Amino acid sequence: MSKKRVLITGAAGFLGSHLCDRFVKEGFHVIGMDNLITGDLRNIEHLFKLEQFEFYHHDVSKFIHVPGELHYILHFASPASPIDYLKIPIQTLKVGSLGTHNCLGLAKAKGARILVASTSEIYGDPLVHPQNEEYWGNVNPVGPRGVYDEAKRFQEAMTMAYHTFHGVQTRIVRIFNTYGPRMRLNDGRALPAFIGQALRGEDLTVFGDGSQTRSFCFVDDLIEGIYRLLMSDYHLPVNVGNPDEISLKDFAEEIITLTNTTQKIVYKPLPVDDPKQRQPDISRAKEILGWSPKVSRKDGLKVTYEYFKSLPEEEWFKQPK
Ligand code: NAD
């Protein structure tokens, strides 16, 4: 029997590359697509020798053509860290809107099932805690983060419209902060920023007083949740993340212990619209997918630290693209 064919957009990025690995492992024919605006081919170079993998260098905000059958599409192309989407705001809005439209059109044309990557950022600076999928969010559309948050909100609306109006099989995953190997050290997010500072022998920078909280999910757990959601018959949004919440101050201290550094924590002013707390309510994922995270922060951080440490030293000092 011929292999099922899956298109993964954002394939050269952090999450996209792990998805490529998972679908290759499951025996799919994987078509990766990426314009490399924030991604890196080194994340998927190990797949190039495989017959069951092919790669298209393409901007998904432009018309997408994929010859042959397609059974599944996972739309993960989008800048994802504030440092990226603040630098390329228009591309971020375009890939969330036009890029999603192109992927949905392709899904409709091919009769493929599509899963789109949404985000906890659609909850903005949340007024309910923890956030469940019924919460509509508290987003500032004209604030600096609006380009990402609103693109993702539009993405969800467009995906639901294709489901109800065209009968396309759609899935929406709301991803909470995820970490693991192949993240970029300089992507501006707290976890790689702290580890990068520890590796370079710098003090760790905490913004605000460090009381703001985050919950970090290890990438293997996330990929399992996404795989289960894609294979489920559930079309409403599902939160996937790790509810184990920690303040950024405590987290910085964990990193200091993990990396065994003698650096201290320094405090800087909080950026505009930085969410004060973030914690997924994962009751829906537990009930519908039988999923919950398995990897503790201690274990996940160890693997991630080893990965960063194994990079050539010049990577530790590299400035953002
Ligand atoms: P990433 O930057 O590592 O990967 C994104 C990939 O998309 C990159 O390889 C980039 O080159 C590619 N891309 C961007 N615009 C494109 C375009 N127009 N055409 C083709 N390719 C394009 O980011 P990531 O952390 O892997 O995030 C992947 C997806 O998951 C994004 O949609 C993001 O919004 C979502 N997400 C991630 C997290 C997280 O914690 N990492 C949390 C919530 C949501």
Short mmCIF file of N, CA, C and O in Angstrom, two decimals, residues 10-69:
data_model
loop_
_atom_site.label_atom_id
_atom_site.label_comp_id
_atom_site.label_asym_id
_atom_site.label_seq_id
_atom_site.Cartn_x
_atom_site.Cartn_y
_atom_site.Cartn_z
N GLY A 10 6.40 25.19 7.60
CA GLY A 10 7.29 25.57 8.71
C GLY A 10 8.19 24.42 9.10
O GLY A 10 8.67 24.33 10.24
N ALA A 11 8.46 23.53 8.13
CA ALA A 11 9.17 22.27 8.40
C ALA A 11 10.59 22.45 8.92
O ALA A 11 11.10 21.59 9.62
N ALA A 12 11.24 23.58 8.58
CA ALA A 12 12.63 23.76 9.01
C ALA A 12 12.72 24.48 10.36
O ALA A 12 13.81 24.77 10.83
N GLY A 13 11.56 24.74 10.95
CA GLY A 13 11.56 25.42 12.25
C GLY A 13 11.67 24.44 13.41
O GLY A 13 11.83 23.22 13.20
N PHE A 14 11.57 24.97 14.59
CA PHE A 14 11.68 24.16 15.81
C PHE A 14 10.60 23.06 15.83
O PHE A 14 10.92 21.86 15.78
N LEU A 15 9.34 23.45 15.86
CA LEU A 15 8.28 22.43 15.97
C LEU A 15 8.10 21.65 14.67
O LEU A 15 7.92 20.43 14.69
N GLY A 16 8.16 22.37 13.52
CA GLY A 16 7.96 21.71 12.23
C GLY A 16 8.95 20.57 12.03
O GLY A 16 8.59 19.50 11.52
N SER A 17 10.20 20.78 12.44
CA SER A 17 11.22 19.73 12.21
C SER A 17 10.93 18.51 13.09
O SER A 17 11.12 17.37 12.65
N HIS A 18 10.46 18.73 14.30
CA HIS A 18 10.11 17.59 15.16
C HIS A 18 8.88 16.85 14.60
O HIS A 18 8.79 15.62 14.70
N LEU A 19 7.96 17.62 14.01
CA LEU A 19 6.80 16.97 13.38
C LEU A 19 7.24 16.11 12.19
O LEU A 19 6.75 15.00 12.00
N CYS A 20 8.18 16.65 11.39
CA CYS A 20 8.70 15.87 10.25
C CYS A 20 9.26 14.55 10.76
O CYS A 20 8.96 13.48 10.21
N ASP A 21 10.06 14.61 11.82
CA ASP A 21 10.66 13.38 12.38
C ASP A 21 9.56 12.40 12.79
O ASP A 21 9.65 11.20 12.51
N ARG A 22 8.53 12.91 13.45
CA ARG A 22 7.48 12.03 13.96
C ARG A 22 6.71 11.35 12.81
O ARG A 22 6.46 10.15 12.84
N PHE A 23 6.39 12.14 11.78
CA PHE A 23 5.60 11.56 10.68
C PHE A 23 6.44 10.61 9.83
O PHE A 23 5.93 9.63 9.31
N VAL A 24 7.72 10.90 9.70
CA VAL A 24 8.62 9.96 9.02
C VAL A 24 8.63 8.65 9.81
O VAL A 24 8.48 7.56 9.25
N LYS A 25 8.75 8.77 11.13
CA LYS A 25 8.80 7.59 12.00
C LYS A 25 7.51 6.77 11.91
O LYS A 25 7.52 5.54 11.97
N GLU A 26 6.38 7.47 11.71
CA GLU A 26 5.09 6.78 11.61
C GLU A 26 4.87 6.18 10.22
O GLU A 26 3.81 5.62 9.95
N GLY A 27 5.83 6.39 9.30
CA GLY A 27 5.74 5.76 7.98
C GLY A 27 5.06 6.59 6.91
O GLY A 27 4.69 6.09 5.85
N PHE A 28 4.87 7.89 7.16
CA PHE A 28 4.24 8.76 6.16
C PHE A 28 5.25 9.19 5.09
O PHE A 28 6.47 9.18 5.34
N HIS A 29 4.74 9.62 3.93
CA HIS A 29 5.57 10.37 2.99
C HIS A 29 5.42 11.84 3.41
O HIS A 29 4.31 12.38 3.39
N VAL A 30 6.54 12.47 3.78
CA VAL A 30 6.48 13.82 4.36
C VAL A 30 6.99 14.85 3.36
O VAL A 30 8.11 14.73 2.85
N ILE A 31 6.15 15.86 3.12
CA ILE A 31 6.57 16.98 2.26
C ILE A 31 6.72 18.19 3.18
O ILE A 31 5.75 18.69 3.74
N GLY A 32 7.97 18.62 3.35
CA GLY A 32 8.23 19.78 4.18
C GLY A 32 8.25 21.03 3.32
O GLY A 32 8.72 20.99 2.18
N MET A 33 7.70 22.12 3.84
CA MET A 33 7.71 23.38 3.09
C MET A 33 8.13 24.50 4.03
O MET A 33 7.67 24.56 5.17
N ASP A 34 9.00 25.39 3.55
CA ASP A 34 9.50 26.46 4.41
C ASP A 34 10.16 27.51 3.54
O ASP A 34 10.76 27.17 2.51
N ASN A 35 10.06 28.79 3.95
CA ASN A 35 10.81 29.82 3.21
C ASN A 35 12.07 30.23 3.97
O ASN A 35 12.77 31.15 3.58
N LEU A 36 12.32 29.56 5.09
CA LEU A 36 13.55 29.72 5.88
C LEU A 36 13.71 31.12 6.48
O LEU A 36 14.81 31.53 6.80
N ILE A 37 12.58 31.82 6.67
CA ILE A 37 12.70 33.19 7.20
C ILE A 37 13.18 33.17 8.66
O ILE A 37 13.95 34.03 9.07
N THR A 38 12.73 32.19 9.43
CA THR A 38 13.28 32.02 10.78
C THR A 38 13.82 30.61 10.98
O THR A 38 14.45 30.33 12.01
N GLY A 39 13.58 29.73 10.03
CA GLY A 39 13.99 28.32 10.18
C GLY A 39 15.41 28.07 9.72
O GLY A 39 16.10 28.97 9.25
N ASP A 40 15.83 26.83 9.84
CA ASP A 40 17.20 26.46 9.53
C ASP A 40 17.21 25.05 8.96
O ASP A 40 16.71 24.12 9.61
N LEU A 41 17.77 24.92 7.75
CA LEU A 41 17.78 23.60 7.09
C LEU A 41 18.52 22.55 7.90
O LEU A 41 18.27 21.36 7.76
N ARG A 42 19.42 23.01 8.79
CA ARG A 42 20.15 22.02 9.61
C ARG A 42 19.20 21.21 10.48
O ARG A 42 19.52 20.10 10.89
N ASN A 43 18.01 21.77 10.78
CA ASN A 43 17.04 21.03 11.60
C ASN A 43 16.48 19.79 10.90
O ASN A 43 15.96 18.89 11.55
N ILE A 44 16.55 19.80 9.56
CA ILE A 44 15.95 18.66 8.82
C ILE A 44 16.95 18.00 7.87
O ILE A 44 16.57 17.12 7.10
N GLU A 45 18.22 18.41 7.93
CA GLU A 45 19.18 17.88 6.94
C GLU A 45 19.32 16.36 7.04
O GLU A 45 19.57 15.69 6.04
N HIS A 46 19.09 15.81 8.24
CA HIS A 46 19.19 14.36 8.41
C HIS A 46 18.09 13.62 7.65
O HIS A 46 18.17 12.40 7.47
N LEU A 47 17.04 14.36 7.22
CA LEU A 47 15.92 13.71 6.51
C LEU A 47 16.11 13.70 4.99
O LEU A 47 15.43 12.96 4.28
N PHE A 48 17.03 14.55 4.50
CA PHE A 48 17.16 14.70 3.05
C PHE A 48 17.55 13.42 2.33
O PHE A 48 17.23 13.24 1.17
N LYS A 49 18.23 12.53 3.03
CA LYS A 49 18.67 11.29 2.36
C LYS A 49 17.51 10.28 2.23
O LYS A 49 17.65 9.27 1.54
N LEU A 50 16.39 10.55 2.88
CA LEU A 50 15.28 9.59 2.88
C LEU A 50 14.38 9.78 1.65
O LEU A 50 14.04 10.92 1.30
N GLU A 51 13.96 8.67 1.08
CA GLU A 51 13.06 8.74 -0.06
C GLU A 51 11.67 9.24 0.35
O GLU A 51 10.93 9.82 -0.43
N GLN A 52 11.33 8.99 1.61
CA GLN A 52 9.98 9.35 2.06
C GLN A 52 9.90 10.81 2.51
O GLN A 52 8.90 11.23 3.09
N PHE A 53 10.96 11.59 2.22
CA PHE A 53 10.94 13.01 2.59
C PHE A 53 11.30 13.87 1.40
O PHE A 53 12.21 13.56 0.65
N GLU A 54 10.55 14.95 1.21
CA GLU A 54 10.96 15.93 0.19
C GLU A 54 10.73 17.34 0.76
O GLU A 54 9.93 17.52 1.68
N PHE A 55 11.46 18.29 0.19
CA PHE A 55 11.41 19.64 0.74
C PHE A 55 11.15 20.66 -0.35
O PHE A 55 11.77 20.61 -1.41
N TYR A 56 10.22 21.57 -0.09
CA TYR A 56 9.95 22.68 -1.01
C TYR A 56 10.34 23.98 -0.33
O TYR A 56 9.80 24.28 0.75
N HIS A 57 11.24 24.73 -0.95
CA HIS A 57 11.56 26.07 -0.45
C HIS A 57 10.52 27.03 -1.01
O HIS A 57 10.57 27.40 -2.17
N HIS A 58 9.55 27.40 -0.18
CA HIS A 58 8.41 28.17 -0.70
C HIS A 58 7.78 29.01 0.41
O HIS A 58 7.71 28.58 1.56
N ASP A 59 7.30 30.18 0.03
CA ASP A 59 6.58 31.06 0.96
C ASP A 59 5.09 30.70 0.90
O ASP A 59 4.45 30.88 -0.15
N VAL A 60 4.54 30.20 2.00
CA VAL A 60 3.15 29.72 1.96
C VAL A 60 2.13 30.86 1.89
O VAL A 60 0.94 30.61 1.67
N SER A 61 2.60 32.09 2.04
CA SER A 61 1.67 33.22 1.86
C SER A 61 1.40 33.44 0.37
O SER A 61 0.51 34.21 0.00
N LYS A 62 2.20 32.76 -0.48
CA LYS A 62 1.93 32.79 -1.93
C LYS A 62 1.24 31.48 -2.30
O LYS A 62 1.27 30.52 -1.52
N PHE A 63 0.64 31.43 -3.48
CA PHE A 63 -0.11 30.25 -3.90
C PHE A 63 0.73 28.96 -3.71
O PHE A 63 1.91 28.93 -4.03
N ILE A 64 0.09 27.93 -3.17
CA ILE A 64 0.82 26.67 -2.92
C ILE A 64 0.38 25.62 -3.94
O ILE A 64 -0.82 25.36 -4.07
N HIS A 65 1.37 25.02 -4.57
CA HIS A 65 1.08 23.91 -5.47
C HIS A 65 1.85 22.68 -5.00
O HIS A 65 3.07 22.73 -4.87
N VAL A 66 1.13 21.62 -4.71
CA VAL A 66 1.79 20.35 -4.36
C VAL A 66 1.22 19.28 -5.28
O VAL A 66 0.01 19.01 -5.23
N PRO A 67 2.06 18.69 -6.14
CA PRO A 67 1.52 17.67 -7.05
C PRO A 67 1.13 16.39 -6.30
O PRO A 67 1.70 16.10 -5.24
N GLY A 68 0.18 15.68 -6.83
CA GLY A 68 -0.19 14.37 -6.26
C GLY A 68 -1.15 14.48 -5.09
O GLY A 68 -1.65 15.55 -4.77
N GLU A 69 -1.37 13.32 -4.49
CA GLU A 69 -2.34 13.23 -3.39
C GLU A 69 -1.80 13.87 -2.12
O GLU A 69 -0.59 13.88 -1.89
#
